[in-house]
CSV table of C-alpha atoms in Angstrom, one decimal:
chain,number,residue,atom,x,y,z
A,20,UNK,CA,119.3,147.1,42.6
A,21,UNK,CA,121.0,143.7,43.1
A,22,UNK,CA,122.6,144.2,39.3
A,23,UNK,CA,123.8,147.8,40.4
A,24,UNK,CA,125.5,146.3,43.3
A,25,UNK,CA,127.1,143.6,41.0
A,26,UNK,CA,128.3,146.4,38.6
A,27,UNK,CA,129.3,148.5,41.5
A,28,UNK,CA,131.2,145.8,43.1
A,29,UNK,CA,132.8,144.8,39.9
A,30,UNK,CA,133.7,148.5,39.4
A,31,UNK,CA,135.9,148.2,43.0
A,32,UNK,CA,137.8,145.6,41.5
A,33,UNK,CA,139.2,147.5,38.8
A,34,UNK,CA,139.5,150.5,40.6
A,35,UNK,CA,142.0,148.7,43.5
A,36,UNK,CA,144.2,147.5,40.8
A,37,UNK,CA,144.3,151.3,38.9
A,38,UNK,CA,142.4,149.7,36.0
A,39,UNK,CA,140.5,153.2,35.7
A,40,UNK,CA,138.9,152.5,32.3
A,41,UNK,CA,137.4,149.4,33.5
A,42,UNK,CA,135.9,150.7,36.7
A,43,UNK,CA,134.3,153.1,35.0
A,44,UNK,CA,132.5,151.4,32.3
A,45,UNK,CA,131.2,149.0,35.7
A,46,UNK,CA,130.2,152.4,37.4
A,47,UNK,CA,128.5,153.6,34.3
A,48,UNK,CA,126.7,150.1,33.6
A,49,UNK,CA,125.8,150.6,37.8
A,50,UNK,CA,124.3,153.7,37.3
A,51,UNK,CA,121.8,152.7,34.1
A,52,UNK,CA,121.2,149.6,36.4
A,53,UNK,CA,120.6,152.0,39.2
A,54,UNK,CA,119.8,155.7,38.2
A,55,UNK,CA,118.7,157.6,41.8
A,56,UNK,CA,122.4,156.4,43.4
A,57,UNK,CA,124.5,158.8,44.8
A,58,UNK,CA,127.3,156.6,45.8
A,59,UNK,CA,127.5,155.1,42.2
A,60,UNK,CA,127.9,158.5,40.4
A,61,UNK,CA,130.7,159.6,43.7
A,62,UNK,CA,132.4,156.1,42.6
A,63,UNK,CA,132.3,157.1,39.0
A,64,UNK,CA,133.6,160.5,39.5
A,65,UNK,CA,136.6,159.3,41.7
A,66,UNK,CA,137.6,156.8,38.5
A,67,UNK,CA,137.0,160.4,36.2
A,68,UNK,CA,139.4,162.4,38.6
A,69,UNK,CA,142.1,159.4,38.5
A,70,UNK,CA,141.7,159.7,34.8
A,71,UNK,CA,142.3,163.3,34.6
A,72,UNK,CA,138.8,164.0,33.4
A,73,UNK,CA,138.1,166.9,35.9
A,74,UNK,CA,134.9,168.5,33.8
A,75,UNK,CA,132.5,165.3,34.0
A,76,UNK,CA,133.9,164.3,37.0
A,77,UNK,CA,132.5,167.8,38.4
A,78,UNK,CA,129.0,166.6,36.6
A,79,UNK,CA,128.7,163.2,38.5
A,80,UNK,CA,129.5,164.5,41.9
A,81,UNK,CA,127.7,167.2,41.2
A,82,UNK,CA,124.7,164.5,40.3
A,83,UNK,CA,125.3,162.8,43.5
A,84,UNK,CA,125.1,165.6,45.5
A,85,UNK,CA,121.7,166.5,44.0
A,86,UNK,CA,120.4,163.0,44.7
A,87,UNK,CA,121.9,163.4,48.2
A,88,UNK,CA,122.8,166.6,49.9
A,89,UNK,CA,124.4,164.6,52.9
A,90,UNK,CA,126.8,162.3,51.0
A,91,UNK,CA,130.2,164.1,52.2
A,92,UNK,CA,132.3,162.4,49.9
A,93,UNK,CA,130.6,163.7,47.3
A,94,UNK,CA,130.5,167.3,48.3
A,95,UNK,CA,134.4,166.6,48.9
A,96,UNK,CA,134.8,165.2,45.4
A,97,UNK,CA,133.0,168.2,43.9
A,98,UNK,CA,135.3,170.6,45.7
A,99,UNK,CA,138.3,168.9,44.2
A,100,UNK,CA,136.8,169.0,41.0
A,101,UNK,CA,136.5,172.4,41.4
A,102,UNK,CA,139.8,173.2,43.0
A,103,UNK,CA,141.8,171.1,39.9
A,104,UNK,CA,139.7,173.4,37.0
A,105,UNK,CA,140.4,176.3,38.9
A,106,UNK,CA,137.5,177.4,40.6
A,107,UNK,CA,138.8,178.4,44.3
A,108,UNK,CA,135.2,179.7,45.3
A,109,UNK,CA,133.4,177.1,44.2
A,110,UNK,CA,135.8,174.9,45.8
A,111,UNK,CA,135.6,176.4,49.4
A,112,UNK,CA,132.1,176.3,49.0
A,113,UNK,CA,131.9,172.5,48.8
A,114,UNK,CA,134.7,172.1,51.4
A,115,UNK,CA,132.6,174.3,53.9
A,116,UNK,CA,129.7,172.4,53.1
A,117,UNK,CA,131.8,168.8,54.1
A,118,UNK,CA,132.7,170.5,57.9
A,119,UNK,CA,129.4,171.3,58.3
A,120,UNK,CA,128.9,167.6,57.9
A,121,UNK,CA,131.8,166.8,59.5
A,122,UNK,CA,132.9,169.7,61.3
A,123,UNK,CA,136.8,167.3,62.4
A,124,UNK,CA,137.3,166.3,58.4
A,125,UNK,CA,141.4,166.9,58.1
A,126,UNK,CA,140.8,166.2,54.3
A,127,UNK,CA,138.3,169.3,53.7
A,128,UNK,CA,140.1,171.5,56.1
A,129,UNK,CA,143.4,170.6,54.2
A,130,UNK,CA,141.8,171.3,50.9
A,131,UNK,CA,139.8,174.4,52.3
A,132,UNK,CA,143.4,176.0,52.8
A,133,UNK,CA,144.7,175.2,49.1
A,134,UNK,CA,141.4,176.7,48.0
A,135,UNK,CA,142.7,179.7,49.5
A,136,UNK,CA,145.8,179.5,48.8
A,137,UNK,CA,144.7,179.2,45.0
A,138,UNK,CA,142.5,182.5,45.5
A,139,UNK,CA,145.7,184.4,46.8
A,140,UNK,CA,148.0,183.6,44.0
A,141,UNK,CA,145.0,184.0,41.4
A,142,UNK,CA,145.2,188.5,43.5
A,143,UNK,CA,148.7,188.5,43.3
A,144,UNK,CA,148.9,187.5,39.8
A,145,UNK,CA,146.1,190.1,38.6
A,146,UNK,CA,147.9,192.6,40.5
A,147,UNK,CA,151.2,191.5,39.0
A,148,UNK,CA,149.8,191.8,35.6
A,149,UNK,CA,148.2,195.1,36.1
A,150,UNK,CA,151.5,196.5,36.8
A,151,UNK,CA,153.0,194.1,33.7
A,152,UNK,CA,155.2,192.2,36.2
A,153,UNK,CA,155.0,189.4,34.1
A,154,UNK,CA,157.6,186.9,35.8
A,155,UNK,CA,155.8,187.3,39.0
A,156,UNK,CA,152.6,186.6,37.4
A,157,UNK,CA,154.2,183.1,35.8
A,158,UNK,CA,155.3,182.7,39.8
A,159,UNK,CA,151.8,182.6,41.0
A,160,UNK,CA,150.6,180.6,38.0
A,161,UNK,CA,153.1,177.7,38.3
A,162,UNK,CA,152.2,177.7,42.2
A,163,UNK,CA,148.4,177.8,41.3
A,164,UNK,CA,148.6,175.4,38.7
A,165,UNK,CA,150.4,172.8,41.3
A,166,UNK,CA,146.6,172.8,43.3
A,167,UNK,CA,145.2,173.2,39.9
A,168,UNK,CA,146.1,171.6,37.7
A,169,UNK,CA,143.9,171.0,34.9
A,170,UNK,CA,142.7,174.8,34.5
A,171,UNK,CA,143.1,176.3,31.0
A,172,UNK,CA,142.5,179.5,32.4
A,173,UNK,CA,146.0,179.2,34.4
A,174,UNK,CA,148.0,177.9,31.9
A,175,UNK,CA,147.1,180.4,28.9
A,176,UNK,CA,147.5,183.2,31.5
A,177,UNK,CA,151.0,181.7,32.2
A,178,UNK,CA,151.8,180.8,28.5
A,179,UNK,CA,150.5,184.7,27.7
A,180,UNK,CA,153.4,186.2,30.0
A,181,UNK,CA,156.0,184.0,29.1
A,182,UNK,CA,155.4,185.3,25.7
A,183,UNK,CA,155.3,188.7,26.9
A,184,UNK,CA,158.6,188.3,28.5
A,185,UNK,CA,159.9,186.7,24.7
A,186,UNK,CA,159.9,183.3,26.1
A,187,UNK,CA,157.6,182.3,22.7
A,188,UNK,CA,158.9,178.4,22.7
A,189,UNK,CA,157.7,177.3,26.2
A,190,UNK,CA,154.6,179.6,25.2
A,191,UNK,CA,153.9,177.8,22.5
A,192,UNK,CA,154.5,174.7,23.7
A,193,UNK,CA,152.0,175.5,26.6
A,194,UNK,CA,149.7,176.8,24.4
A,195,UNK,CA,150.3,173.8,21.6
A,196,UNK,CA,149.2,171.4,24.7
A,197,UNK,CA,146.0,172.9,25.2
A,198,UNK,CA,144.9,172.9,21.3
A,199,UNK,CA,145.6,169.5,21.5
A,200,UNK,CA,142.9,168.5,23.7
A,201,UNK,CA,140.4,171.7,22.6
A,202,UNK,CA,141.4,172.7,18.8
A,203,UNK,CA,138.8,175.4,19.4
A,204,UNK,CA,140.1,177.1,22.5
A,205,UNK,CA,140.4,180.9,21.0
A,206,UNK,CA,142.7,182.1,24.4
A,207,UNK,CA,145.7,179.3,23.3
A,208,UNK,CA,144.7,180.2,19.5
A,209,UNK,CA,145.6,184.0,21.0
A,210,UNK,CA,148.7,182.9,22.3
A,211,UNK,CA,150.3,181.2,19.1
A,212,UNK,CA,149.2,184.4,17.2
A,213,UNK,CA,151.3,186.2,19.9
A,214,UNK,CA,154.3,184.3,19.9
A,215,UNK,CA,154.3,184.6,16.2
A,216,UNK,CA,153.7,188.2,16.4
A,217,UNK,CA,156.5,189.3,18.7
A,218,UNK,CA,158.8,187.1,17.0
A,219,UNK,CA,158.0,189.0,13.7
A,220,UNK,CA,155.8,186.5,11.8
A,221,UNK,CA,153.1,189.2,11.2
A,222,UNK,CA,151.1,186.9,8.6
A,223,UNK,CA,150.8,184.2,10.1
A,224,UNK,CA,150.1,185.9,14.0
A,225,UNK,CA,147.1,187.7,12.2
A,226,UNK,CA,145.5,184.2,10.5
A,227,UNK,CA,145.7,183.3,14.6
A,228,UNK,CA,144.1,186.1,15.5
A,229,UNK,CA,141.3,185.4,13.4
A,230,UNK,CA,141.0,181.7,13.6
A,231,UNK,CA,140.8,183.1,17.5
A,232,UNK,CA,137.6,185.8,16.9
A,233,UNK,CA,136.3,183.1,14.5
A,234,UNK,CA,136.0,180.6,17.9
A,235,UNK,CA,134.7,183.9,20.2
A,236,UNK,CA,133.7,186.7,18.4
A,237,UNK,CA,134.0,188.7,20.9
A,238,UNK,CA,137.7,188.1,22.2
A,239,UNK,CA,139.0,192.0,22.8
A,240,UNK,CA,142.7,191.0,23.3
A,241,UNK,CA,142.5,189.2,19.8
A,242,UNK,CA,140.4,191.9,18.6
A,243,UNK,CA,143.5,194.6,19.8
A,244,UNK,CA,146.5,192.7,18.5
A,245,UNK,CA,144.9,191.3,14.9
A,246,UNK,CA,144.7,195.2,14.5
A,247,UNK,CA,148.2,196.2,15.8
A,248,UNK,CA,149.6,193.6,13.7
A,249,UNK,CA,147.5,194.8,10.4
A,250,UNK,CA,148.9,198.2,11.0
A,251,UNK,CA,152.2,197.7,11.7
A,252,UNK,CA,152.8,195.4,9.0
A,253,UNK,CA,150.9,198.1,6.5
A,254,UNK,CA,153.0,200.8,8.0
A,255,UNK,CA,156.4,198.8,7.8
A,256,UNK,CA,156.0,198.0,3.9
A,257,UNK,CA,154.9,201.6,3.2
A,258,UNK,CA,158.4,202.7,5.1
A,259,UNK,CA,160.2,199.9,3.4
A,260,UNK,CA,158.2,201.0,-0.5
A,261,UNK,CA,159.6,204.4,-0.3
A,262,UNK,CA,162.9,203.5,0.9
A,263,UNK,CA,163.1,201.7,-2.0
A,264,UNK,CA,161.7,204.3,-4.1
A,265,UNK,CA,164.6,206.5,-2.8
A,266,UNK,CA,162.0,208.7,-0.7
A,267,UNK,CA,164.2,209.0,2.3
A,268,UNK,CA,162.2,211.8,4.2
A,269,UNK,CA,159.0,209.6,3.6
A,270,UNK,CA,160.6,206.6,4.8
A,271,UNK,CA,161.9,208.1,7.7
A,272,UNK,CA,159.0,209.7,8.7
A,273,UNK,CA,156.7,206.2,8.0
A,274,UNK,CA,159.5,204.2,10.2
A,275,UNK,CA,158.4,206.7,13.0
A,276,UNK,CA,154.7,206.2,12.7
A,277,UNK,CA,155.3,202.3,12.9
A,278,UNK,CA,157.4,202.7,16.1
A,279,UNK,CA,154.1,204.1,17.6
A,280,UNK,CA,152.0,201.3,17.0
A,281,UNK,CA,152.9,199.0,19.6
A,282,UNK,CA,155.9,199.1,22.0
A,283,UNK,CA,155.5,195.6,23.1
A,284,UNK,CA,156.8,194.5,19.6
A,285,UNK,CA,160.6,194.5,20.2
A,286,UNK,CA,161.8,192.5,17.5
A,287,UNK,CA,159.9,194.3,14.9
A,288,UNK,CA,160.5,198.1,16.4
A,289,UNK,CA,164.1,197.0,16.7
A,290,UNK,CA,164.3,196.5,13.0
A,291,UNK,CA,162.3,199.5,12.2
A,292,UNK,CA,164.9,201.5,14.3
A,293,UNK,CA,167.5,200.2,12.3
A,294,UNK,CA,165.2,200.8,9.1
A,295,UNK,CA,165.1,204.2,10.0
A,296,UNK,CA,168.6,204.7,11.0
A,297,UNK,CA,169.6,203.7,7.0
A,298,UNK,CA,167.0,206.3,5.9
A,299,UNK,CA,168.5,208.5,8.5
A,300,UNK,CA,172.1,207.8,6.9
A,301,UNK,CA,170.8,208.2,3.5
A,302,UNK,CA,169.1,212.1,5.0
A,303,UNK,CA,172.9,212.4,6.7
A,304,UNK,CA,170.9,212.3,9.7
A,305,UNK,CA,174.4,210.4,11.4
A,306,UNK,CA,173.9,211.3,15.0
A,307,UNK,CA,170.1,210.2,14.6
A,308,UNK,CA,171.0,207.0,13.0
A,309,UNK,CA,173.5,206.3,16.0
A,310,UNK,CA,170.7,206.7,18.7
A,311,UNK,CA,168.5,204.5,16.8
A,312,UNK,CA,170.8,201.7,16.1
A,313,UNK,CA,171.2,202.2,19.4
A,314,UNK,CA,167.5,201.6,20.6
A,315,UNK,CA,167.6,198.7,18.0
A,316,UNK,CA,170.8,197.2,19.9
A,317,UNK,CA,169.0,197.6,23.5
A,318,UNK,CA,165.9,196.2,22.7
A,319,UNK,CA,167.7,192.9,20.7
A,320,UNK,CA,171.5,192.9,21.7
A,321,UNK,CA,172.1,189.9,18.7
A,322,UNK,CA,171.1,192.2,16.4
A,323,UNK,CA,173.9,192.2,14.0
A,324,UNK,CA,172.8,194.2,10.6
A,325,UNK,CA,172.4,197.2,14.0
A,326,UNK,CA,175.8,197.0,14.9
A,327,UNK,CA,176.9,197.1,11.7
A,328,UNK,CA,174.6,200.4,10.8
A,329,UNK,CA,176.1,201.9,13.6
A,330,UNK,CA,179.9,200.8,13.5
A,331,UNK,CA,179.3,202.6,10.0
A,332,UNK,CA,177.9,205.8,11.3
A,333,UNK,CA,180.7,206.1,14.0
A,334,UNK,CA,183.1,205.4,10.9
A,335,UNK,CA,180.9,208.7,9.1
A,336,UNK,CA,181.5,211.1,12.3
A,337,UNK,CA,185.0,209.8,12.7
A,338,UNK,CA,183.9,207.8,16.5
A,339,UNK,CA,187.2,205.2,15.3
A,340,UNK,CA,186.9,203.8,18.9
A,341,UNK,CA,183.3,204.0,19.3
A,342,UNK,CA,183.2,201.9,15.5
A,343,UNK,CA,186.0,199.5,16.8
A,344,UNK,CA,184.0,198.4,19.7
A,345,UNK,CA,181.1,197.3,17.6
A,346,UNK,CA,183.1,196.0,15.0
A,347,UNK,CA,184.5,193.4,17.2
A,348,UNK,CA,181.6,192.8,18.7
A,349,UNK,CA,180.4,191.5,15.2
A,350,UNK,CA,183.4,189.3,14.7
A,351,UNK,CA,183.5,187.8,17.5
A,352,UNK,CA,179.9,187.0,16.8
A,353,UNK,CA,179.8,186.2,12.6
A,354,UNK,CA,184.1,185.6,11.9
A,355,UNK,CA,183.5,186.4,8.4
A,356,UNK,CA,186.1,187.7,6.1
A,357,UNK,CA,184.1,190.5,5.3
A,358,UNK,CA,183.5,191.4,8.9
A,359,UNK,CA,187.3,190.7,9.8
A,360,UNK,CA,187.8,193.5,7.0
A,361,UNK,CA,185.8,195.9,8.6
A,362,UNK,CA,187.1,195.7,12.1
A,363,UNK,CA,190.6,196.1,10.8
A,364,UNK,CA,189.9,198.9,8.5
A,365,UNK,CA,188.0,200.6,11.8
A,366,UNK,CA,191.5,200.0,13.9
A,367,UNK,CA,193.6,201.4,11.0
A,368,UNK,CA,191.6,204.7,10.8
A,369,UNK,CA,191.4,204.7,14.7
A,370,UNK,CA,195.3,204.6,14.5
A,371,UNK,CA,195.5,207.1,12.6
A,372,UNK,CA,193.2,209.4,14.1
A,373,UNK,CA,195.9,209.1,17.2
A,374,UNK,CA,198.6,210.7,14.8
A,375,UNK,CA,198.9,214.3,13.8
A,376,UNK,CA,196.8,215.0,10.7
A,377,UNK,CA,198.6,216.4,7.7
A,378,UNK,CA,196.3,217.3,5.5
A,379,UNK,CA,194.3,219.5,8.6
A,380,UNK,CA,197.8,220.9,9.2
A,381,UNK,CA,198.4,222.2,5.8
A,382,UNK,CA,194.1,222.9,5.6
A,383,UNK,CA,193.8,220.7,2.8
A,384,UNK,CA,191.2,217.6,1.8
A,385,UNK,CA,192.8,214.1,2.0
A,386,UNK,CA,192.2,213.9,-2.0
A,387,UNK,CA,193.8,216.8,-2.5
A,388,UNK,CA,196.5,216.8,-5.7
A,389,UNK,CA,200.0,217.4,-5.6
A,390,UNK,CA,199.9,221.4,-6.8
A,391,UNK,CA,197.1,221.3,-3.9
A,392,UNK,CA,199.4,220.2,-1.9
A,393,UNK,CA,202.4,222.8,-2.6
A,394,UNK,CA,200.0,225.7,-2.7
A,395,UNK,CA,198.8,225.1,0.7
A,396,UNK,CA,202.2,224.2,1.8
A,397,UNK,CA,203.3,228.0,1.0
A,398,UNK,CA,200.6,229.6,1.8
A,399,UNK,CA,201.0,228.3,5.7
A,400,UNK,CA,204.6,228.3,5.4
A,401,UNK,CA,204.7,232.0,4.9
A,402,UNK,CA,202.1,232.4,7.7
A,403,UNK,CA,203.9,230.8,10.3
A,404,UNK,CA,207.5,231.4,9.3
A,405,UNK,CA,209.5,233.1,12.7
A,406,UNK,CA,210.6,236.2,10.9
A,407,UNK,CA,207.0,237.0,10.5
A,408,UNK,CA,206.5,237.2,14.0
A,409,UNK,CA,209.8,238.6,15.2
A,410,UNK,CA,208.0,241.4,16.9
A,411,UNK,CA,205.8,239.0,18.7
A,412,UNK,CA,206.0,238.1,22.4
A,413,UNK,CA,208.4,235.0,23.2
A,414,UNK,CA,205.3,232.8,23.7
A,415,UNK,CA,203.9,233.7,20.3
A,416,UNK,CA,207.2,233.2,18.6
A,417,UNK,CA,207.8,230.0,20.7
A,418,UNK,CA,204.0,228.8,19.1
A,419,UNK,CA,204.9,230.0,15.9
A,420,UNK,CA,207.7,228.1,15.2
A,421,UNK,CA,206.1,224.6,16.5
A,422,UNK,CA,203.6,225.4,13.6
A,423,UNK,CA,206.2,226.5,11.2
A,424,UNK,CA,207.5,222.6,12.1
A,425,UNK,CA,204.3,221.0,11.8
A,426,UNK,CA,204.1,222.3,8.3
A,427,UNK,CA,206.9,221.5,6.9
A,428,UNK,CA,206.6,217.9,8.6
A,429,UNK,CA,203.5,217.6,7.0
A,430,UNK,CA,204.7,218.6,3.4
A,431,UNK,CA,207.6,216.6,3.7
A,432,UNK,CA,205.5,213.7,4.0
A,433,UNK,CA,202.6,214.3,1.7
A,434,UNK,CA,204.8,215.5,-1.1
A,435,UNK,CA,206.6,212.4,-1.1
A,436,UNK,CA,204.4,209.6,-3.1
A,437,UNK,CA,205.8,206.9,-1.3
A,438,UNK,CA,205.7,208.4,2.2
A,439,UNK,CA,202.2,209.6,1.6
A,440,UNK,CA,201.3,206.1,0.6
A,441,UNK,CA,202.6,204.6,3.7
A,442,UNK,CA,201.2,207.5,6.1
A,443,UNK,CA,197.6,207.4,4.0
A,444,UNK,CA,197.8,203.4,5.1
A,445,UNK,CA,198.0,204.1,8.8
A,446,UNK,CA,201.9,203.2,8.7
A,447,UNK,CA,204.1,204.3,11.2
A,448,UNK,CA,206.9,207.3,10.2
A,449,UNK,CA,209.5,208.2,12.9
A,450,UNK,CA,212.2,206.0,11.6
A,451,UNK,CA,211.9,207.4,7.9
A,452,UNK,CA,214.5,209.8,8.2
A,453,UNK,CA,212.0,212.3,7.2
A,454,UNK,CA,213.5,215.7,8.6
A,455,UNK,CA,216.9,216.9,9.2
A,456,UNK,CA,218.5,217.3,12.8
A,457,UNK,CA,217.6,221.3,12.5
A,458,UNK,CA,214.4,221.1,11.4
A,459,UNK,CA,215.5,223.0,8.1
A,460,UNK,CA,212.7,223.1,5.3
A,461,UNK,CA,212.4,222.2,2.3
A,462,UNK,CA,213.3,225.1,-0.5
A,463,UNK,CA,210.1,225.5,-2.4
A,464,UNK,CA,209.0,228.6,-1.0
């Protein structure tokens, strides 16, 4: 007994001037001195706790509570232990058990009220993630993990959500801490899998996945997503094989099957909405390809190659504006010459879109040849010339005659190589001197 007291005494030292390593190796060399005292296993667990070392800190003052079920400090100490792993219950137990020691103990009636604190955000959380409110859910785990701040259980649930919400780096790095001090904890092996899974690293999420069933076989939400991700990634190639293969309808159709899989993917299903909107261009599915480029877009709004599929497809369905918009979006985000090309290209067509369209007015193609061109000219000539329609009402005549115009504006420019050229190439044409004061035709008819 006297040697425990010398260790134990020793062990004080240390522990006034924060050398925790050394008090506890006194405390420990106490306890062999001295195996049946409570107070030297309460000393040891205090030094544990100031080292951070919460799990055999709960085993001493658990220990010294066996030996002696009236030492309050360490029932308190075993309720703090508690409290910093997590375990609110357990926690209030011990406090309880201090006030009925010392019914006036402001340190176990302060602690009693985190311990319930704790068991309030640990409800609201659950509840928040039943209804996949998963920023409230990181809420109540930062305030939790403030009173508890050694608990695994917290942090992965916290590190699970941000993922969830595509936060994956402070995920991972939550998630990286833990494997550092456990290399076998299968929840933060879980979590890297996920982060690597919603960011679209499908291989390596699943070997994750598996190194997490490998630690607890029987880990369902490991189980769940090592098969989402097996099946997706199957499901994408197969897509991707036929597209390749120039089996549109298959691909299409395979695209579709992946989106099912797993909603919660949204960098993957946004590029199999844009997979699907090429194999809808290819199946001149246009409108189709426009709403899914435009899922793609919503679910990631930096998804370039998107914006790009569907600045094409407005280009297709002659949307100038519509293609214009997303065009410059792209160039103001990647000033490539190539994407520079494209916007301007989209404003040229958009202006001359604004214009009256010749070739519609004469009911010809825009590649149409020159005897096209003169063929149609007469042929809608003749149908709208005013002394066809000299029996008409005024208003019909009046309408007439505008079309009569509009034709022979229209030939006058695209029979004219050079004007053609310049009108083809989105030029402007009111100061050509293209038509006479009277509005007199051409003689070809």
């Amino acid at each position: 007994k006297i040697v425990g007291v010398c260790f134990k005494e020793q062990g004080n030292a240390f522990y006034s001037k924060k050398d925790y390593s050394e008090a506890f190796n006194y405390y420990t060399k106490a306890i062999d001195a001295s195996p049946k005292n409570a107070s030297y296993y309460g000393n040891r667990a205090a030094t544990l706790m100031m080292l951070c070392r919460f799990r055999e800190a709960l085993e001493d003052s658990q220990q010294a509570v066996r030996l002696d079920d009236c030492f309050m400090k360490g029932h308190l100490r075993e309720g703090k232990c508690h409290l910093s792993l997590g375990n609110a219950m357990a926690a209030s137990r011990c406090f309880q058990k201090v006030l009925e020691l010392e019914p006036s103990n402001s340190e176990a009636q302060h602690e009693n009220k985190n311990a319930s604190a704790l068991l309030e955000y640990e409800r609201m959380a659950d509840f928040g993630f039943g209804k996949r409110d998963f920023r409230k859910v990181v809420y109540c785990m930062d305030r939790a993990l403030v009173l508890a701040s050694a608990c695994h259980r917290f942090k992965i649930l916290k590190a699970e959500c941000l993922a969830l919400l595509g936060r994956y780096p402070e995920a991972q790095s939550v998630a990286s801490d833990i494997l550092r001090m456990d290399a076998t904890n299968a929840d933060a092996l879980y979590v890297r899998g996920l982060c690597l899974y919603y960011e679209d690293c499908i291989d390596k999420a699943v070997q994750f996945f598996v190194q997490a069933l490998r630690m607890a076989p029987d880990h369902e939400k490991a189980r769940l997503a090592a098969r989402n991700a097996k099946a997706l990634k199957a499901k994408k190639d197969e897509g991707n094989h036929a597209f390749k293969n120039n089996n549109y309808e298959a691909a299409y159709h395979l695209y579709t099957e992946a989106l099912a899989i797993d909603p919660n993917n949204i960098k993957t299903n946004a590029k199999l909405y844009c997979n699907r909107a090429t194999a809808g261009t290819k199946l001149r599915k246009l409108n189709q390809a426009i709403e899914d480029c435009s899922s793609a877009i919503k679910l990631d709004d930096s998804y370039i190659k998107a914006y790009l599929r569907r600045a094409q497809c407005y280009m297709d369905t002659e949307q100038y504006e519509e293609a214009v918009r997303d065009y410059e979006k792209v160039y103001q985000t990647e000033k490539t010459t190539d994407h520079k090309h494209l916007l301007k290209k989209a404003q040229m067509e958009l202006k001359k879109s604004k214009r009256k369209d010749y070739y519609k007015v004469l009911g010809v193609g825009k590649n149409a040849t020159e005897d096209e061109i003169k063929k149609a000219y007469r042929k809608r000539a003749l149908m709208h010339h005013p002394d066809r329609h000299s029996a008409a009402t005024p208003e019909v005549q009046k309408e007439e005659e505008k079309k009569f115009k509009e034709v022979g504006e229209a030939f006058t420019i695209l029979s004219d190589p050079k004007k053609k050229v310049r009108y083809d190439n989105g030029h402007d044409l009111e100061d050509d001197g293209c038509f006479d004061g009277g509005g007199k035709m051409c003689s070809i008819l």
